[in-house]
Tab-separated table of N, CA and C in Angstrom:
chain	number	residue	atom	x	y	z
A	228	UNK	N	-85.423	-49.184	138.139
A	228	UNK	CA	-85.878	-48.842	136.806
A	228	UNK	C	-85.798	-47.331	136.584
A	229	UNK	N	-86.337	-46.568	137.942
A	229	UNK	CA	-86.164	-45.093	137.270
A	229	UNK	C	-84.236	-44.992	137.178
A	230	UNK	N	-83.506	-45.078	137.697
A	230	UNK	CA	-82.022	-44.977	137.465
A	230	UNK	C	-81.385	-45.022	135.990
A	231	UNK	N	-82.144	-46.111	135.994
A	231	UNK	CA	-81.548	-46.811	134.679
A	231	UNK	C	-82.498	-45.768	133.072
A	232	UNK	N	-83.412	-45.371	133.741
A	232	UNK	CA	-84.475	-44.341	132.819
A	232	UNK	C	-83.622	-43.078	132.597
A	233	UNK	N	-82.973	-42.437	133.908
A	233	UNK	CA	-82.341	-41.134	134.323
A	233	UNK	C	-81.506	-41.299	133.151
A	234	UNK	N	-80.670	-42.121	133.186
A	234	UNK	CA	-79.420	-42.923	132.692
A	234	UNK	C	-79.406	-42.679	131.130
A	235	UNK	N	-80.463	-43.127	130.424
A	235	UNK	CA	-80.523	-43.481	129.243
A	235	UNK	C	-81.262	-41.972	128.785
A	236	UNK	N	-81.897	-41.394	129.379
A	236	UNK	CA	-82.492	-39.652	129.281
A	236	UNK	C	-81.179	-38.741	128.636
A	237	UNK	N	-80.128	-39.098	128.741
A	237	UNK	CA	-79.071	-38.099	128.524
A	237	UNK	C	-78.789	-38.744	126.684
A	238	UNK	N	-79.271	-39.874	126.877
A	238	UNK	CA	-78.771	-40.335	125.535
A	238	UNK	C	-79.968	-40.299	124.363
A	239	UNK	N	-81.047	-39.745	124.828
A	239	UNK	CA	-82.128	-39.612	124.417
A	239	UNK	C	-82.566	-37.927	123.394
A	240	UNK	N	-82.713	-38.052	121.982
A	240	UNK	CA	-82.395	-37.138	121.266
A	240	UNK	C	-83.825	-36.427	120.919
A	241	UNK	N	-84.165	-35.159	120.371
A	241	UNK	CA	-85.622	-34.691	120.191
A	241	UNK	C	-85.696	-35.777	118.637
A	242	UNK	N	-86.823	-35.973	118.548
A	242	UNK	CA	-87.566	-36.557	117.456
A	242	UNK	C	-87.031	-38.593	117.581
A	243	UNK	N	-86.283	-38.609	119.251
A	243	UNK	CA	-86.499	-40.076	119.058
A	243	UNK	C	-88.028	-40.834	119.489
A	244	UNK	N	-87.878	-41.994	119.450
A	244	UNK	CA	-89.312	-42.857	119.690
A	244	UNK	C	-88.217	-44.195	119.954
A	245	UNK	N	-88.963	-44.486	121.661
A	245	UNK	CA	-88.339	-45.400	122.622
A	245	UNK	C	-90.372	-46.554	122.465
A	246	UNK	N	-89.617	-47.854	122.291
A	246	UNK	CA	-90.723	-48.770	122.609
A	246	UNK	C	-90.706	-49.595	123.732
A	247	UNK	N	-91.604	-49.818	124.355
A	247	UNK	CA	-91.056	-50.658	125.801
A	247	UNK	C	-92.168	-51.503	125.612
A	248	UNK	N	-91.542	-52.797	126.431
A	248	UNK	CA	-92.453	-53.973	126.566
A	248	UNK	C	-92.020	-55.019	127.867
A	249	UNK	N	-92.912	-55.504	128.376
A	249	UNK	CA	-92.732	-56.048	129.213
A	249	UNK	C	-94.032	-56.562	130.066
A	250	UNK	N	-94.055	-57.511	130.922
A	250	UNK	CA	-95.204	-58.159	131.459
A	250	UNK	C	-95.643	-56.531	132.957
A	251	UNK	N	-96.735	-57.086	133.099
A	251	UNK	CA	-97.548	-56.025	133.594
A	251	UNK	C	-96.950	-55.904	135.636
A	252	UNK	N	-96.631	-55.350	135.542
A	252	UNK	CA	-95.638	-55.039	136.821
A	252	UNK	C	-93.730	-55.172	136.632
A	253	UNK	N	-93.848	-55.072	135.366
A	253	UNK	CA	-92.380	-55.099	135.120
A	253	UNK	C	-91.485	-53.778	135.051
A	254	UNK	N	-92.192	-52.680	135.302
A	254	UNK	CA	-91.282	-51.962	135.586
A	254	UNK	C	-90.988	-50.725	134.678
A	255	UNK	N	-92.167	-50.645	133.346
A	255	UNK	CA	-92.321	-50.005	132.092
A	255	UNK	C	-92.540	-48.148	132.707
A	256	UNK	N	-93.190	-48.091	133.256
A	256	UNK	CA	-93.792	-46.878	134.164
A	256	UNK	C	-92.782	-45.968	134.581
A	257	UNK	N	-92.205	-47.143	135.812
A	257	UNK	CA	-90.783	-46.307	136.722
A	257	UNK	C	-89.907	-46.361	135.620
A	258	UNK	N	-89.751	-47.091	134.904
A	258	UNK	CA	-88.567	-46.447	133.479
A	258	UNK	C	-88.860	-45.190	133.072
A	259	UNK	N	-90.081	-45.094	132.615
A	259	UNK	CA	-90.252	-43.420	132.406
A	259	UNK	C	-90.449	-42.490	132.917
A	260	UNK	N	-90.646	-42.590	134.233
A	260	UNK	CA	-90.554	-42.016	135.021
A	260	UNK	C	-88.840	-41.196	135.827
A	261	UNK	N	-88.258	-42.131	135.358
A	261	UNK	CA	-86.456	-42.232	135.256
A	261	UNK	C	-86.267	-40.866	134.086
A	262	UNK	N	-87.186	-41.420	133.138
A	262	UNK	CA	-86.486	-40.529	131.767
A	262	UNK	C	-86.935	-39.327	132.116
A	263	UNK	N	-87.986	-39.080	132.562
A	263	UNK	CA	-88.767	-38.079	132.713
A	263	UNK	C	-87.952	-37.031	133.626
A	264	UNK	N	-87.209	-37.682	134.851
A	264	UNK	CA	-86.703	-37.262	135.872
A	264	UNK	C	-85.103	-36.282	135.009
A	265	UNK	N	-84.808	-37.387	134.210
A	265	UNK	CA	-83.572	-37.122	133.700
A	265	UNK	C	-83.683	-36.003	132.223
A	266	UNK	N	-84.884	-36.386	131.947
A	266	UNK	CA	-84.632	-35.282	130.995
A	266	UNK	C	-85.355	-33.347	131.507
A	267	UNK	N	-85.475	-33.239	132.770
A	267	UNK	CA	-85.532	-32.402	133.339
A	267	UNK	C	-87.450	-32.133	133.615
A	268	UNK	N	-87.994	-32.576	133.639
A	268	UNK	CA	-89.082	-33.082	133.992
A	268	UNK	C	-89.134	-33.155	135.617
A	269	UNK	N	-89.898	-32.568	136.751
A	269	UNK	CA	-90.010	-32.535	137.854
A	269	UNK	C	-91.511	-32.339	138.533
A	270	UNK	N	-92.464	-32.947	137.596
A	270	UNK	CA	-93.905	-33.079	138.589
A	270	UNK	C	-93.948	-34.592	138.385
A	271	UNK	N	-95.262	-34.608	138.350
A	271	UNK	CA	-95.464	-36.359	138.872
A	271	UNK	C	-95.707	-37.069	137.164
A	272	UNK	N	-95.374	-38.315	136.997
A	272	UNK	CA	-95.624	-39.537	136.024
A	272	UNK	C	-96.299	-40.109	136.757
A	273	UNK	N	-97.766	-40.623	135.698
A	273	UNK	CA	-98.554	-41.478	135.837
A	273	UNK	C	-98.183	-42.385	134.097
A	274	UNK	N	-99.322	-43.668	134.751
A	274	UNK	CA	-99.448	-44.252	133.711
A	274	UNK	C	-100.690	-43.834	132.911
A	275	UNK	N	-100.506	-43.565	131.616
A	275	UNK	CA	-101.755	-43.073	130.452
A	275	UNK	C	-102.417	-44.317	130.140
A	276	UNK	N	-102.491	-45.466	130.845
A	276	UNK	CA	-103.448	-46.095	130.605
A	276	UNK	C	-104.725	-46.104	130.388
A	277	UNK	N	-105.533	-45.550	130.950
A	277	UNK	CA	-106.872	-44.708	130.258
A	277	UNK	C	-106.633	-43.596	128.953
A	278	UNK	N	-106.150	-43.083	129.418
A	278	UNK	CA	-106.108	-42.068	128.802
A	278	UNK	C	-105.470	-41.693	127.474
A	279	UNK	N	-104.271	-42.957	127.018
A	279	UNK	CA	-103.772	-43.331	126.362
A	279	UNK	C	-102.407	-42.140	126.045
A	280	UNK	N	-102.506	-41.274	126.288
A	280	UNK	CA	-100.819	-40.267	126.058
A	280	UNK	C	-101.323	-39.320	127.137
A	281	UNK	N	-100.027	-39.368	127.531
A	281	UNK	CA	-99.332	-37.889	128.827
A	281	UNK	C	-98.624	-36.941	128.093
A	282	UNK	N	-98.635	-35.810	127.974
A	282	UNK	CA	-97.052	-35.035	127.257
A	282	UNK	C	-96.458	-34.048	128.642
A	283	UNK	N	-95.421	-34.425	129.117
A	283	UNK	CA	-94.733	-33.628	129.892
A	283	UNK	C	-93.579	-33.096	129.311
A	284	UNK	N	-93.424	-32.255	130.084
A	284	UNK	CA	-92.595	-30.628	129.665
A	284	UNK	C	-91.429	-30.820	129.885
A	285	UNK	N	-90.373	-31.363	129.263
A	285	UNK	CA	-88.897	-31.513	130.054
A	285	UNK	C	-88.296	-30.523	129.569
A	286	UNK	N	-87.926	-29.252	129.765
A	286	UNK	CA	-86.542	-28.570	129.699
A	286	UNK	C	-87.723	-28.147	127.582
A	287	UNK	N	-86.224	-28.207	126.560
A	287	UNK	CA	-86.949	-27.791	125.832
A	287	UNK	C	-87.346	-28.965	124.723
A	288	UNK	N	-87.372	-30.311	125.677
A	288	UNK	CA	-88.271	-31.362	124.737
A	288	UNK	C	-89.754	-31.497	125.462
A	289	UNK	N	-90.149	-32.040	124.775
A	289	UNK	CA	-91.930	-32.450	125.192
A	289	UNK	C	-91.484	-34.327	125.519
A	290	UNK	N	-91.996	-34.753	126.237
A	290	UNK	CA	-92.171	-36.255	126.495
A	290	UNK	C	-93.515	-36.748	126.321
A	291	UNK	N	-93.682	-37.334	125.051
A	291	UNK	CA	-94.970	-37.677	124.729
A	291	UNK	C	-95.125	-39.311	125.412
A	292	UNK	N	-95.143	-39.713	126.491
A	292	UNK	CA	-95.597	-40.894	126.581
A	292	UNK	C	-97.286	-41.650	126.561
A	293	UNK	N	-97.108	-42.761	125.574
A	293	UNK	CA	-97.920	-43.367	125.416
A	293	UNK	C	-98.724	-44.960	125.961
A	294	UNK	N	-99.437	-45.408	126.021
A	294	UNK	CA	-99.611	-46.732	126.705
A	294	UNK	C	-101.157	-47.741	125.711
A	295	UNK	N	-100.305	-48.365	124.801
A	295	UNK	CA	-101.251	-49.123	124.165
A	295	UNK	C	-102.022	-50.302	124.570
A	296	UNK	N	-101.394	-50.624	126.327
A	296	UNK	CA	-101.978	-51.745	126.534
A	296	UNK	C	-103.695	-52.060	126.744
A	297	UNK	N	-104.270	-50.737	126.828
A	297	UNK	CA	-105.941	-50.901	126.382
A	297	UNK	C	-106.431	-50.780	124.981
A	298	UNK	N	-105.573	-49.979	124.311
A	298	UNK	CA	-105.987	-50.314	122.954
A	298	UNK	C	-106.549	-50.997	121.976
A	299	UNK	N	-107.497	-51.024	121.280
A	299	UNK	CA	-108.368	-52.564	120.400
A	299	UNK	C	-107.595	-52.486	118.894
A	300	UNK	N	-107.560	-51.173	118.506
A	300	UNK	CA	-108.001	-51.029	117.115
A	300	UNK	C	-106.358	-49.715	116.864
A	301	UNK	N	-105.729	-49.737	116.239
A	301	UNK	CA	-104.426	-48.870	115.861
A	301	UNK	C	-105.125	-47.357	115.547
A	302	UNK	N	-106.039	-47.047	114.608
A	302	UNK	CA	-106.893	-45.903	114.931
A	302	UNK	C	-106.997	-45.293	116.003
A	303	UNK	N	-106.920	-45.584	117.117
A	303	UNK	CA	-107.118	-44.656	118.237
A	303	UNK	C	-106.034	-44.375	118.401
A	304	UNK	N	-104.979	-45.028	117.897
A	304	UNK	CA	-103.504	-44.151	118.349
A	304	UNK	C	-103.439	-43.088	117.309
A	305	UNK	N	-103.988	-43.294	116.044
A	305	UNK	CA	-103.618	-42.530	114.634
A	305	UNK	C	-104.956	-41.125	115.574
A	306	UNK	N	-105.722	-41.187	115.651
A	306	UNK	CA	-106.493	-40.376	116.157
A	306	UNK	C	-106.311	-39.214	117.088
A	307	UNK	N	-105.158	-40.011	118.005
A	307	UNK	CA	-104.399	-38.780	118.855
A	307	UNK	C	-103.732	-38.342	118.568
A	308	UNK	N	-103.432	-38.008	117.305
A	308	UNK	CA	-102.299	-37.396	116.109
A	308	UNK	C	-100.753	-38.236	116.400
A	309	UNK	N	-100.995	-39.507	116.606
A	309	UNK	CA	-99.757	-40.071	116.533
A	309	UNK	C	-98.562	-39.426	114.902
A	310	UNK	N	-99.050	-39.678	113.666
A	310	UNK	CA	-98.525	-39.718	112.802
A	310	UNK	C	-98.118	-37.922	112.858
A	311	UNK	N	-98.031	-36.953	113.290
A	311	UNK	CA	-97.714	-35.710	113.729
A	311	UNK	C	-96.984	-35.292	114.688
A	312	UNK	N	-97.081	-36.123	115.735
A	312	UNK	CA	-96.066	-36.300	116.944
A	312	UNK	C	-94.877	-36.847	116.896
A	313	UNK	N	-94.938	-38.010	115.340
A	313	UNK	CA	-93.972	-38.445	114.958
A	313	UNK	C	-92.778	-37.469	113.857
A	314	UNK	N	-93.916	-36.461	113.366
A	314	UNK	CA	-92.946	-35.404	113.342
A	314	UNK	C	-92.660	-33.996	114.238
A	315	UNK	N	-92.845	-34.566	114.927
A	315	UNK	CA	-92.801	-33.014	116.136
A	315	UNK	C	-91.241	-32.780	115.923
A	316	UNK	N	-90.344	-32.135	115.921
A	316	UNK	CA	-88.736	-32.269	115.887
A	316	UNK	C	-88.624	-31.642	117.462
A	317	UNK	N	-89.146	-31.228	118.643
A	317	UNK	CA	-88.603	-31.297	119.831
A	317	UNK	C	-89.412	-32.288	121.131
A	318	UNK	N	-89.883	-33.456	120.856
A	318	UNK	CA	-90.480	-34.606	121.193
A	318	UNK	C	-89.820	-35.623	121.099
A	319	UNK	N	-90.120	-36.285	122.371
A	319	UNK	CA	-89.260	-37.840	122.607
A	319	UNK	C	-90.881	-38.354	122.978
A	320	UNK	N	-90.937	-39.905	121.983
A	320	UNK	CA	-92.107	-40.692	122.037
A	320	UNK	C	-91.657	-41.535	123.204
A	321	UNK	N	-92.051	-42.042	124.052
A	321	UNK	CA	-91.879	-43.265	124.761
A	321	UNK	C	-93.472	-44.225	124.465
A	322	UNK	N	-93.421	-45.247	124.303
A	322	UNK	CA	-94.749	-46.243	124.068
A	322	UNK	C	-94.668	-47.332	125.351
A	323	UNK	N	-95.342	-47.359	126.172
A	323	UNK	CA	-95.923	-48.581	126.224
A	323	UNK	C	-97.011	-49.680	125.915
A	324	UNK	N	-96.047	-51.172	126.612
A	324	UNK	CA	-96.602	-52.005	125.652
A	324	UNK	C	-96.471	-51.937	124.023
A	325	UNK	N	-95.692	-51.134	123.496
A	325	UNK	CA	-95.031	-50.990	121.748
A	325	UNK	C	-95.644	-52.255	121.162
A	326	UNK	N	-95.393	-53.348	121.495
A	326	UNK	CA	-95.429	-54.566	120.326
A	326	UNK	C	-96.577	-54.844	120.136
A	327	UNK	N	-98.318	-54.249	121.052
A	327	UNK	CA	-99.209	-54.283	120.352
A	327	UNK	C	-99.349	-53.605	118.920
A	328	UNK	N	-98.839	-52.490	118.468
A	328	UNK	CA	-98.711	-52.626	117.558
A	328	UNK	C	-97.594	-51.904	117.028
A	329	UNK	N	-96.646	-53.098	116.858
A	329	UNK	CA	-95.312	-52.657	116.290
A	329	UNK	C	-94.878	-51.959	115.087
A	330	UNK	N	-96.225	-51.944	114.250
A	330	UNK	CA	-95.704	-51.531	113.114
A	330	UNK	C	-95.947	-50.047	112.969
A	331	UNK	N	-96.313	-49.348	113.940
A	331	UNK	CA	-96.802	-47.663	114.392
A	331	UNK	C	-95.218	-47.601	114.268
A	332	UNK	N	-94.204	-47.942	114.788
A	332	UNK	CA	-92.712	-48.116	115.076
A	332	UNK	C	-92.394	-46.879	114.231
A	333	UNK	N	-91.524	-46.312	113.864
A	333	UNK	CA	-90.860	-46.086	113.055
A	333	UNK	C	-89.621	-46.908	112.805
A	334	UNK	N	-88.876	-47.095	111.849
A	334	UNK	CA	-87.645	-47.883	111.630
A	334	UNK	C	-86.831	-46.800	112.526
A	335	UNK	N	-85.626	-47.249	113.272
A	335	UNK	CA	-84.512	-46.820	113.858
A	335	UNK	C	-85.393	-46.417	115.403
A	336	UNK	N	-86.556	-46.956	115.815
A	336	UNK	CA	-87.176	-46.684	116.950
A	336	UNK	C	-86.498	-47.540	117.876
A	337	UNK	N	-86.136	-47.227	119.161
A	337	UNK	CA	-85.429	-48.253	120.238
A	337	UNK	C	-86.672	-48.635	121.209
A	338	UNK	N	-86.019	-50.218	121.116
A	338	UNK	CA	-86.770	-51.053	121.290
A	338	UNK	C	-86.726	-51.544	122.659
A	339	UNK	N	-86.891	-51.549	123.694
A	339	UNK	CA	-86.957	-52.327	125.116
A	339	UNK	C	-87.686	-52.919	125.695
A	340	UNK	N	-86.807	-53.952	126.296
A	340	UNK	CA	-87.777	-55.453	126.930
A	340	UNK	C	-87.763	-55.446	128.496
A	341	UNK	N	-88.317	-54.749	129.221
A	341	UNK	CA	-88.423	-55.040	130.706
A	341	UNK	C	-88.207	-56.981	130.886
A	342	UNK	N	-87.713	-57.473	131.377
A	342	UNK	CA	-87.673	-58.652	132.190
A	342	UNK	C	-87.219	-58.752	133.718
A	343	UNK	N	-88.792	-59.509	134.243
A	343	UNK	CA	-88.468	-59.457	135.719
A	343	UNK	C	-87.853	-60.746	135.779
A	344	UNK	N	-86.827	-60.984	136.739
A	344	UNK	CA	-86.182	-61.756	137.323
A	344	UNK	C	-86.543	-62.482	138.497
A	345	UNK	N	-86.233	-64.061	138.374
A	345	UNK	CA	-86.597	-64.791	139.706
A	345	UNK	C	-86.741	-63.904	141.372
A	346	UNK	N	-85.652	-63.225	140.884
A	346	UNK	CA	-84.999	-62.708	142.260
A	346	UNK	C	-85.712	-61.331	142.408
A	347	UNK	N	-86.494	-61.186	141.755
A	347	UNK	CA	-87.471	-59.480	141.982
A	347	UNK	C	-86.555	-58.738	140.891
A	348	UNK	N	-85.406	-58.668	140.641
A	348	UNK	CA	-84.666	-57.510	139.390
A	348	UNK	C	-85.453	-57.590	138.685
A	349	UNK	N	-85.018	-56.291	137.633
A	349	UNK	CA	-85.805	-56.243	136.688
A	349	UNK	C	-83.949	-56.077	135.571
A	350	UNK	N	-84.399	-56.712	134.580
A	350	UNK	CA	-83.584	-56.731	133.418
A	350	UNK	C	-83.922	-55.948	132.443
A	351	UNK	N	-82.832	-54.732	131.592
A	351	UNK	CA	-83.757	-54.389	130.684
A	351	UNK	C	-82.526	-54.665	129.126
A	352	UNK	N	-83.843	-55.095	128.498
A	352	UNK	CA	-82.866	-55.622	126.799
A	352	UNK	C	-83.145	-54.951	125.999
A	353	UNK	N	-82.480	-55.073	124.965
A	353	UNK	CA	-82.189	-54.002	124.191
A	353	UNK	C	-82.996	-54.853	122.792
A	354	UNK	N	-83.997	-54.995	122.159
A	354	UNK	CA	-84.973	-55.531	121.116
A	354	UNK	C	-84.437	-54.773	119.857
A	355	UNK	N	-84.007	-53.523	119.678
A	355	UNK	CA	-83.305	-52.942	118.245
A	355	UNK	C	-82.585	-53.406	117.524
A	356	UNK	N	-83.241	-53.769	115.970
A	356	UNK	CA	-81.697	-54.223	115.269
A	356	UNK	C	-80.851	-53.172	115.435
């Protein structure tokens, strides 16, 4: 998963917003942790699960990653100045868990589906119209 994170970091523009989803050990984390790596980012990724957003320093974007899977109420994301971050112009959003609430999205936001595989892989799909 981080490879495939590294991978997709180069294709990754300031002011995009990446959504990820996937069952809970699927692999959402070490993906960003990939991007993180790749977009020049070199201390440690955790998951913001408590805490709900990380912003690390890559080069001259910010990596705002987020993690809605404790979340109750969409307010607490609007609260951490989501709707401002969404205009930051040198910020890349990453979300996890996105489809709690999908409609934070912006239109043209890329969409990804972690799927683990019988065999331990992890698959990742592409959810964007």
């Amino acid at each position: 998963m981080q490879a495939l994170g590294r991978d997709l970091a180069g294709e990754l523009r300031a002011g995009m917003v990446v959504g990820l989803d996937g069952d809970l050990g699927a692999g959402k984390t070490e993906f960003v942790k990939g991007l993180a790596a790749g977009m020049g980012f070199e201390g440690v990724v955790t998951s913001p699960t408590f805490t709900l957003l990380h912003e690390y320093e890559a080069g001259a974007r910010t990596l705002c990653h987020f993690d809605f899977y404790r979340v109750e109420r969409r307010e607490e994301i609007l609260a951490l100045g989501w709707d401002e971050l969404l205009e930051e112009p040198d910020s890349v959003l990453v979300v996890e868990w996105a489809g709690k609430f999908p409609e934070l999205l912006p239109p043209g936001a890329l969409r990804l589906r972690v799927e683990m595989q019988p065999s331990g892989e992890r698959r990742l799909l592409c959810d964007s119209p």
